Amino acid sequence: MNATTAKTNLLGLTRAELEAFVANMGEKPFRARQLMKWLYKRHVADFDQMTDLAKSFRAKLVEVAEVAVPEITMTQVSADGTRKWLLAMNTSEGVKQGIEMVFIPEPGRGTLCISSQVGCAMDCTFCSTAQQGFNRNLNAAEIVGQVWLANKELGYQHGGDRVVTNIVFMGMGEPLANYRNVVPATEILMDDLGFDISRRRVTVSTSGLVPQMLKLAEETNCALAVSLHAPNDTLRDELVPINRKHKIAELLDACWVYVNKQNARSITFEYVMLDGVNDHPEHAYELVALLKGRPAKLNLIPFNPFPGTRYKRSSAAAIERFRDILNANGVIATTRRTRGDDIDAACGQLVGRVHDRTTVRLGSKLISVAVQ
Ligand code: SAH
């Protein structure tokens, strides 16, 4: 498609942008609200079915706009109900590369884990996405499109309960390195005319891009999770290389600014449990010194191994001991239950199977993922 024929994907437009878009077409702003109702409440993508819009407007929309969602190349359903989709995205080289999306059902809620980039540039040593390097940012429509697609796949019907109640940006990519697209996407997710998800249920997870965290504190009001993974700079420099630029003290200061500005209850800190690396009792005591008395919750994540990794998952006993030290010393810590183990549903796992990024043909599509 060349630039003159490119259609605007409406899933990437915030309410204000959609109003400007329809105004540009000579329509009144309330048409944008009608469109949003079709898109997000009735979950209709076909302009012809939007019967309260004038025929002439619908005909114009077909010319200039589209409602396009990512293409699914693989679906896996775990015995525990966890679902994982591999989605094919165009790369800057014009081939397809996979990103992943995971749905985790729990009593009373359903969490969707979405991606913000194709690949990632942060280079965390224990993360399989890092092995693939960075390809490109997803645009807002590709981010929102994941949520739209998941709702469709999970059978959302107009008037029915939404199955996706929580969104976490914990799939592939560093969301705050794609600030420009992630922020409008969160706006559409939280908009009452959009997905209408409450601000505490949309969580951006970051490896610690401090300037963008401070900007986020000013400009949005979603929840924040921070990938801490180490209690001191020596270890964090090694595991999460962005730490060489923004040290733990600076990162934590930004976290407390975020909590104050947002009037949020707390920040969730993610801590991947790596056997013999960051799981000693002394590490737990160091964490206590950093986080005690602060608005912080710690989420201990058992490491998910992938081919070629040098790390091992901490034993259940080590994780339990670590958690008990934290809890006994006034830091709230929980262990993340591993879900969908039978389908490698942990983030980074499906695409992470790539050893060698060979381009293969899947159906009629060229795809450069999932070759073992
Ligand atoms: N870039 C963002 C979001 C990415 S992934 C961030 O760093 O927060 C979401 C979480 O999964 C992060 O805490 C990340 O460190 C963690 N993670 C990555 N690889 C993992 C693995 N192999 N096992 C367990 N957790 C992992």
Coordinates of C-alpha atoms and ligand atoms in Angstrom, one line a residue:
M1 CA 0.0 0.0 0.0
N2 CA 1.4 3.4 -0.8
A3 CA 1.0 6.5 1.2
T4 CA -1.7 8.0 -0.9
T5 CA -4.0 5.0 -0.4
A6 CA -3.2 4.2 3.2
K7 CA -6.3 4.0 5.3
T8 CA -6.4 5.2 8.9
N9 CA -6.9 2.4 11.4
L10 CA -9.6 3.8 13.7
L11 CA -8.4 1.5 16.6
G12 CA -5.4 3.8 17.0
L13 CA -7.3 7.0 17.5
T14 CA -8.2 8.5 20.9
R15 CA -11.5 10.1 21.3
A16 CA -10.1 13.6 20.6
E17 CA -8.3 12.3 17.5
L18 CA -11.4 10.5 16.2
E19 CA -13.4 13.7 16.7
A20 CA -10.8 15.6 14.6
F21 CA -10.8 12.8 12.0
V22 CA -14.6 12.9 11.5
A23 CA -14.6 16.7 11.6
N24 CA -12.1 16.5 8.7
M25 CA -14.6 14.5 6.9
G26 CA -17.2 17.3 7.4
E27 CA -19.0 15.4 10.2
K28 CA -20.1 16.6 13.6
P29 CA -18.1 15.4 16.7
F30 CA -20.9 13.3 18.0
R31 CA -20.3 11.0 15.0
A32 CA -17.0 10.0 16.7
R33 CA -19.0 8.9 19.8
Q34 CA -21.3 6.8 17.7
L35 CA -18.3 5.2 16.0
M36 CA -16.7 4.4 19.3
K37 CA -19.9 2.8 20.5
W38 CA -19.9 0.5 17.5
L39 CA -16.2 -0.2 17.8
Y40 CA -15.9 -0.8 21.5
K41 CA -19.4 -1.6 22.9
R42 CA -20.9 -3.5 20.1
H43 CA -17.6 -4.7 18.8
V44 CA -18.5 -4.2 15.2
A45 CA -15.7 -3.6 12.7
D46 CA -17.8 -3.5 9.5
F47 CA -18.9 0.1 8.6
D48 CA -21.9 -1.3 6.7
Q49 CA -23.3 -2.6 9.9
M50 CA -23.2 0.8 11.6
T51 CA -26.8 1.5 10.8
D52 CA -27.2 4.8 12.7
L53 CA -24.6 6.4 10.5
A54 CA -25.7 8.0 7.3
K55 CA -25.1 5.9 4.2
S56 CA -23.0 8.6 2.7
F57 CA -20.8 8.8 5.8
R58 CA -20.4 5.1 5.8
A59 CA -19.4 5.1 2.1
K60 CA -16.7 7.8 2.9
L61 CA -15.4 5.8 5.9
V62 CA -14.9 2.7 3.7
E63 CA -12.7 4.9 1.5
V64 CA -10.5 6.4 4.1
A65 CA -10.7 4.3 7.3
E66 CA -10.4 0.7 8.4
V67 CA -10.6 -1.4 11.5
A68 CA -7.7 -3.7 11.3
V69 CA -6.4 -6.1 13.9
P70 CA -3.2 -8.2 14.0
E71 CA -3.1 -11.5 12.3
I72 CA -3.1 -14.6 14.4
T73 CA -0.6 -17.3 13.3
M74 CA -0.9 -19.6 16.2
T75 CA -3.2 -20.2 19.2
Q76 CA -2.5 -22.3 22.2
V77 CA -4.9 -23.1 25.0
S78 CA -3.6 -24.5 28.3
A79 CA -5.3 -27.0 30.5
D80 CA -5.7 -24.1 33.1
G81 CA -7.6 -21.9 30.5
T82 CA -4.6 -19.7 29.8
R83 CA -4.5 -18.8 26.1
K84 CA -1.6 -17.7 24.1
W85 CA -1.6 -16.2 20.6
L86 CA 1.3 -15.6 18.3
L87 CA 0.6 -12.6 16.1
A88 CA 2.4 -11.8 12.9
M89 CA 3.7 -8.2 12.5
N90 CA 5.4 -6.6 9.6
T91 CA 9.0 -5.8 10.2
S92 CA 10.9 -2.9 8.9
E93 CA 12.5 -5.4 6.4
G94 CA 9.1 -6.3 5.1
V95 CA 8.9 -9.8 6.5
K96 CA 6.8 -11.0 9.3
Q97 CA 7.9 -11.4 12.9
G98 CA 5.9 -12.7 15.8
I99 CA 4.8 -10.9 18.9
E100 CA 2.8 -12.6 21.6
M101 CA -0.3 -12.0 23.6
V102 CA -1.5 -14.1 26.6
F103 CA -4.9 -14.2 28.3
I104 CA -4.9 -15.4 31.9
P105 CA -8.4 -16.2 33.3
E106 CA -8.9 -16.0 37.1
P107 CA -12.0 -16.1 39.2
G108 CA -13.7 -12.7 38.6
R109 CA -11.2 -11.3 36.3
G110 CA -9.3 -11.9 33.1
T111 CA -5.8 -10.4 32.5
L112 CA -4.5 -9.8 29.0
C113 CA -0.7 -9.4 28.6
I114 CA 0.1 -7.4 25.5
S115 CA 3.2 -6.4 23.5
S116 CA 4.4 -2.9 22.8
Q117 CA 7.3 -3.5 20.4
V118 CA 8.5 -6.1 17.9
G119 CA 11.5 -7.3 19.8
C120 CA 13.2 -5.2 22.5
A121 CA 16.4 -3.1 22.9
M122 CA 16.7 -3.3 26.7
D123 CA 18.9 -6.4 26.6
C124 CA 18.0 -7.8 30.0
T125 CA 20.2 -10.9 30.4
F126 CA 17.4 -13.3 31.6
C127 CA 14.8 -12.3 29.0
S128 CA 14.3 -14.3 25.8
T129 CA 13.0 -11.3 23.9
A130 CA 16.5 -9.7 24.3
Q131 CA 18.0 -12.4 22.1
Q132 CA 15.9 -11.2 19.1
G133 CA 17.0 -7.6 19.4
F134 CA 14.8 -4.7 18.6
N135 CA 12.9 -4.4 15.3
R136 CA 10.3 -1.6 15.6
N137 CA 7.7 0.1 17.8
L138 CA 4.1 -1.0 17.5
N139 CA 1.7 1.9 16.7
A140 CA -1.3 2.7 18.9
A141 CA -3.7 0.8 16.5
E142 CA -1.5 -2.4 16.8
I143 CA -1.5 -2.1 20.6
V144 CA -5.2 -1.5 20.9
G145 CA -5.9 -4.0 18.1
Q146 CA -4.5 -6.7 20.4
V147 CA -7.1 -6.0 23.0
W148 CA -9.9 -5.8 20.4
L149 CA -8.8 -9.1 18.9
A150 CA -8.6 -10.9 22.2
N151 CA -12.1 -9.8 23.1
K152 CA -13.3 -11.1 19.8
E153 CA -11.5 -14.4 20.1
L154 CA -12.8 -14.8 23.6
G155 CA -16.4 -14.3 22.3
Y156 CA -17.3 -10.9 23.7
Q157 CA -20.8 -10.1 22.7
H158 CA -22.6 -6.8 22.9
G159 CA -24.3 -6.6 26.3
G160 CA -22.2 -9.4 27.7
D161 CA -19.6 -9.2 30.4
R162 CA -16.1 -8.4 29.1
V163 CA -13.7 -11.2 29.6
V164 CA -10.7 -9.0 29.4
T165 CA -10.9 -6.9 32.6
N166 CA -7.2 -6.1 33.2
I167 CA -4.4 -5.2 30.8
V168 CA -0.7 -5.5 31.5
F169 CA 2.1 -4.3 29.2
M170 CA 4.2 -7.3 30.1
G171 CA 4.5 -9.0 26.7
M172 CA 7.2 -8.2 24.3
G173 CA 9.0 -4.8 24.3
E174 CA 9.7 -1.9 26.6
P175 CA 6.5 0.2 26.7
L176 CA 8.2 3.4 27.9
A177 CA 10.6 3.2 25.0
N178 CA 7.5 3.5 22.8
Y179 CA 5.9 6.2 24.9
R180 CA 4.4 8.1 21.9
N181 CA 2.2 5.1 21.0
V182 CA 1.7 3.4 24.4
V183 CA 0.2 6.5 26.1
P184 CA -2.6 7.1 23.5
A185 CA -3.3 3.3 23.6
T186 CA -3.7 3.4 27.4
E187 CA -6.1 6.4 26.9
I188 CA -8.3 4.4 24.6
L189 CA -8.2 1.4 27.0
M190 CA -9.3 3.6 29.9
D191 CA -11.8 5.8 28.0
D192 CA -15.4 5.1 29.1
L193 CA -16.4 5.2 25.4
G194 CA -13.4 2.9 24.6
F195 CA -12.7 -0.3 26.6
D196 CA -13.7 1.5 29.8
I197 CA -11.1 -0.3 31.9
S198 CA -10.4 1.4 35.2
R199 CA -7.0 3.0 35.7
R200 CA -5.9 0.6 38.3
R201 CA -6.4 -2.2 35.9
V202 CA -4.2 -1.0 33.1
T203 CA -0.6 -1.6 34.1
V204 CA 2.5 -0.4 32.2
S205 CA 5.6 -2.4 33.2
T206 CA 9.0 -0.8 32.7
S207 CA 12.6 -1.9 33.2
G208 CA 13.3 1.6 34.5
L209 CA 13.3 4.4 32.0
V210 CA 13.3 7.1 34.6
P211 CA 12.6 10.3 32.4
Q212 CA 9.6 8.6 30.8
M213 CA 8.3 7.4 34.2
L214 CA 8.4 11.0 35.3
K215 CA 6.6 12.1 32.2
L216 CA 4.0 9.4 32.6
A217 CA 3.3 10.6 36.1
E218 CA 2.3 13.9 34.6
E219 CA 0.4 12.8 31.6
T220 CA -1.5 9.6 32.4
N221 CA -3.0 7.8 35.4
C222 CA -2.6 4.1 34.7
A223 CA -0.8 1.8 37.2
L224 CA 2.9 1.2 37.1
A225 CA 5.0 -1.9 37.6
V226 CA 8.8 -1.7 37.7
S227 CA 11.1 -4.6 36.9
L228 CA 13.6 -4.4 39.8
H229 CA 15.1 -7.9 39.8
A230 CA 18.1 -7.0 41.9
P231 CA 18.5 -5.2 45.3
N232 CA 21.9 -3.5 44.5
D233 CA 23.4 -1.6 41.6
T234 CA 26.2 -4.2 41.0
L235 CA 23.8 -7.0 40.3
R236 CA 21.2 -4.8 38.6
D237 CA 23.8 -3.4 36.2
E238 CA 24.4 -6.9 35.1
L239 CA 20.8 -8.2 34.8
V240 CA 19.0 -5.0 33.6
P241 CA 21.6 -2.9 31.7
I242 CA 19.5 0.3 31.7
N243 CA 20.5 0.4 35.4
R244 CA 24.0 1.6 34.3
K245 CA 22.2 4.8 33.2
H246 CA 19.6 5.1 35.9
K247 CA 20.7 3.7 39.2
I248 CA 18.3 2.1 41.8
A249 CA 18.2 5.2 44.0
E250 CA 17.1 7.3 41.0
L251 CA 14.6 4.7 39.9
L252 CA 13.0 4.4 43.3
D253 CA 12.8 8.2 43.6
A254 CA 10.9 8.3 40.3
C255 CA 8.6 5.5 41.7
W256 CA 7.7 7.6 44.8
V257 CA 7.1 10.6 42.6
Y258 CA 4.8 8.5 40.5
V259 CA 2.8 7.3 43.5
N260 CA 2.4 10.8 44.9
K261 CA 1.4 12.4 41.6
Q262 CA -1.0 9.6 40.8
N263 CA -2.4 9.3 44.2
A264 CA -1.8 5.6 43.6
R265 CA -1.8 3.0 46.3
S266 CA 1.6 1.5 45.4
I267 CA 4.0 0.4 42.8
T268 CA 4.4 -3.2 42.0
F269 CA 8.0 -4.3 41.7
E270 CA 8.7 -7.4 39.6
Y271 CA 11.5 -9.6 40.8
V272 CA 12.5 -12.7 38.7
M273 CA 13.8 -15.5 40.9
L274 CA 17.1 -16.7 39.4
D275 CA 18.7 -19.6 41.1
G276 CA 21.9 -18.6 42.9
V277 CA 21.9 -15.2 41.4
N278 CA 19.5 -12.9 43.2
D279 CA 17.7 -15.3 45.5
H280 CA 19.9 -15.4 48.6
P281 CA 18.5 -14.3 52.0
E282 CA 20.9 -11.4 52.0
H283 CA 19.3 -10.1 48.8
A284 CA 15.9 -10.2 50.6
Y285 CA 17.3 -8.2 53.5
E286 CA 18.8 -5.7 51.0
L287 CA 15.3 -5.4 49.5
V288 CA 13.8 -4.8 52.9
A289 CA 16.2 -1.9 53.4
L290 CA 15.2 -0.4 50.1
L291 CA 11.4 -0.9 50.3
K292 CA 10.3 -1.0 53.9
G293 CA 7.8 1.7 54.8
R294 CA 7.4 2.5 51.1
P295 CA 4.2 2.2 49.0
A296 CA 5.6 -1.0 47.3
K297 CA 4.5 -4.5 46.6
L298 CA 6.9 -7.1 45.4
N299 CA 5.9 -9.7 42.9
L300 CA 8.3 -12.7 42.9
I301 CA 8.3 -14.3 39.4
P302 CA 9.8 -17.8 39.1
F303 CA 12.2 -17.6 36.2
N304 CA 10.9 -19.2 33.0
P305 CA 13.8 -20.9 31.3
F306 CA 14.3 -20.8 27.5
P307 CA 16.7 -22.6 25.2
G308 CA 20.2 -21.2 25.5
T309 CA 19.8 -19.4 28.8
R310 CA 22.5 -19.6 31.5
Y311 CA 20.0 -19.1 34.3
K312 CA 17.9 -21.6 36.3
R313 CA 14.7 -21.1 38.2
S314 CA 15.1 -20.8 42.0
S315 CA 13.8 -23.7 43.9
A316 CA 10.3 -23.5 45.4
A317 CA 11.9 -23.6 48.9
A318 CA 14.3 -20.7 48.0
I319 CA 11.4 -18.6 46.7
E320 CA 9.3 -19.3 49.8
R321 CA 12.2 -18.5 52.2
F322 CA 12.8 -15.2 50.2
R323 CA 9.1 -14.3 50.4
D324 CA 8.9 -15.1 54.1
I325 CA 11.9 -12.8 54.9
L326 CA 10.3 -10.0 53.1
N327 CA 6.9 -10.4 54.6
A328 CA 8.3 -10.9 58.1
N329 CA 10.2 -7.6 57.7
G330 CA 7.3 -5.5 56.6
V331 CA 7.6 -5.7 52.8
I332 CA 4.5 -7.2 51.0
A333 CA 5.6 -9.9 48.7
T334 CA 3.7 -12.5 46.7
T335 CA 4.8 -15.2 44.4
R336 CA 3.4 -15.2 40.9
R337 CA 1.7 -18.5 40.1
T338 CA 3.1 -19.9 36.9
R339 CA 0.2 -20.3 34.5
G340 CA 0.0 -22.1 31.2
D341 CA 3.2 -24.0 31.7
D342 CA 2.1 -26.7 29.3
I343 CA 1.9 -24.1 26.5
D344 CA 4.9 -22.0 27.4
A345 CA 2.6 -19.2 28.1
A346 CA 5.0 -17.2 30.2
C347 CA 5.8 -13.9 28.4
G348 CA 8.7 -14.3 26.0
Q349 CA 8.3 -18.1 25.8
L350 CA 6.6 -18.7 22.5
V351 CA 8.5 -16.3 20.3
G352 CA 11.5 -17.0 22.6
R353 CA 11.8 -20.4 21.1
V354 CA 13.6 -18.9 18.2
H355 CA 17.2 -19.9 18.2
D356 CA 18.0 -18.8 14.9
R357 CA 15.8 -16.3 13.2
T358 CA 15.1 -18.2 10.0
T359 CA 12.5 -16.9 7.7
V360 CA 10.0 -19.6 6.9
R361 CA 6.7 -19.8 5.1
L362 CA 3.6 -20.3 7.3
G363 CA 0.6 -20.7 5.1
S364 CA 0.9 -18.0 2.5
K365 CA 2.8 -15.7 4.9
L366 CA 6.5 -15.3 5.4
I367 CA 7.3 -15.4 9.0
S368 CA 10.6 -15.2 10.8
V369 CA 9.8 -16.9 14.1
A370 CA 9.2 -20.1 16.0
V371 CA 11.7 -22.2 14.3
Q372 CA 13.4 -24.7 16.6
Ligands
SAH1 N1 10.0 -4.2 29.3 C1 9.0 -4.3 30.4 C2 8.0 -5.4 30.1 C3 8.5 -6.7 29.7 S1 8.2 -8.2 30.3 C4 9.7 -4.6 31.7 O1 10.9 -4.9 31.7 O2 9.1 -4.5 32.7 C5 7.4 -8.3 31.8 C6 8.1 -9.0 32.9 O3 8.6 -10.3 32.6 C7 9.3 -8.2 33.3 O4 9.4 -8.0 34.7 C8 10.5 -9.0 32.8 O5 11.6 -8.8 33.5 C9 9.9 -10.4 33.1 N2 10.6 -11.5 32.4 C10 11.3 -11.4 31.3 N3 11.9 -12.6 31.0 C11 11.5 -13.5 31.9 C12 11.7 -14.9 32.1 N4 12.4 -15.6 31.3 N5 11.2 -15.4 33.2 C13 10.4 -14.7 34.1 N6 10.2 -13.4 33.9 C14 10.7 -12.8 32.9

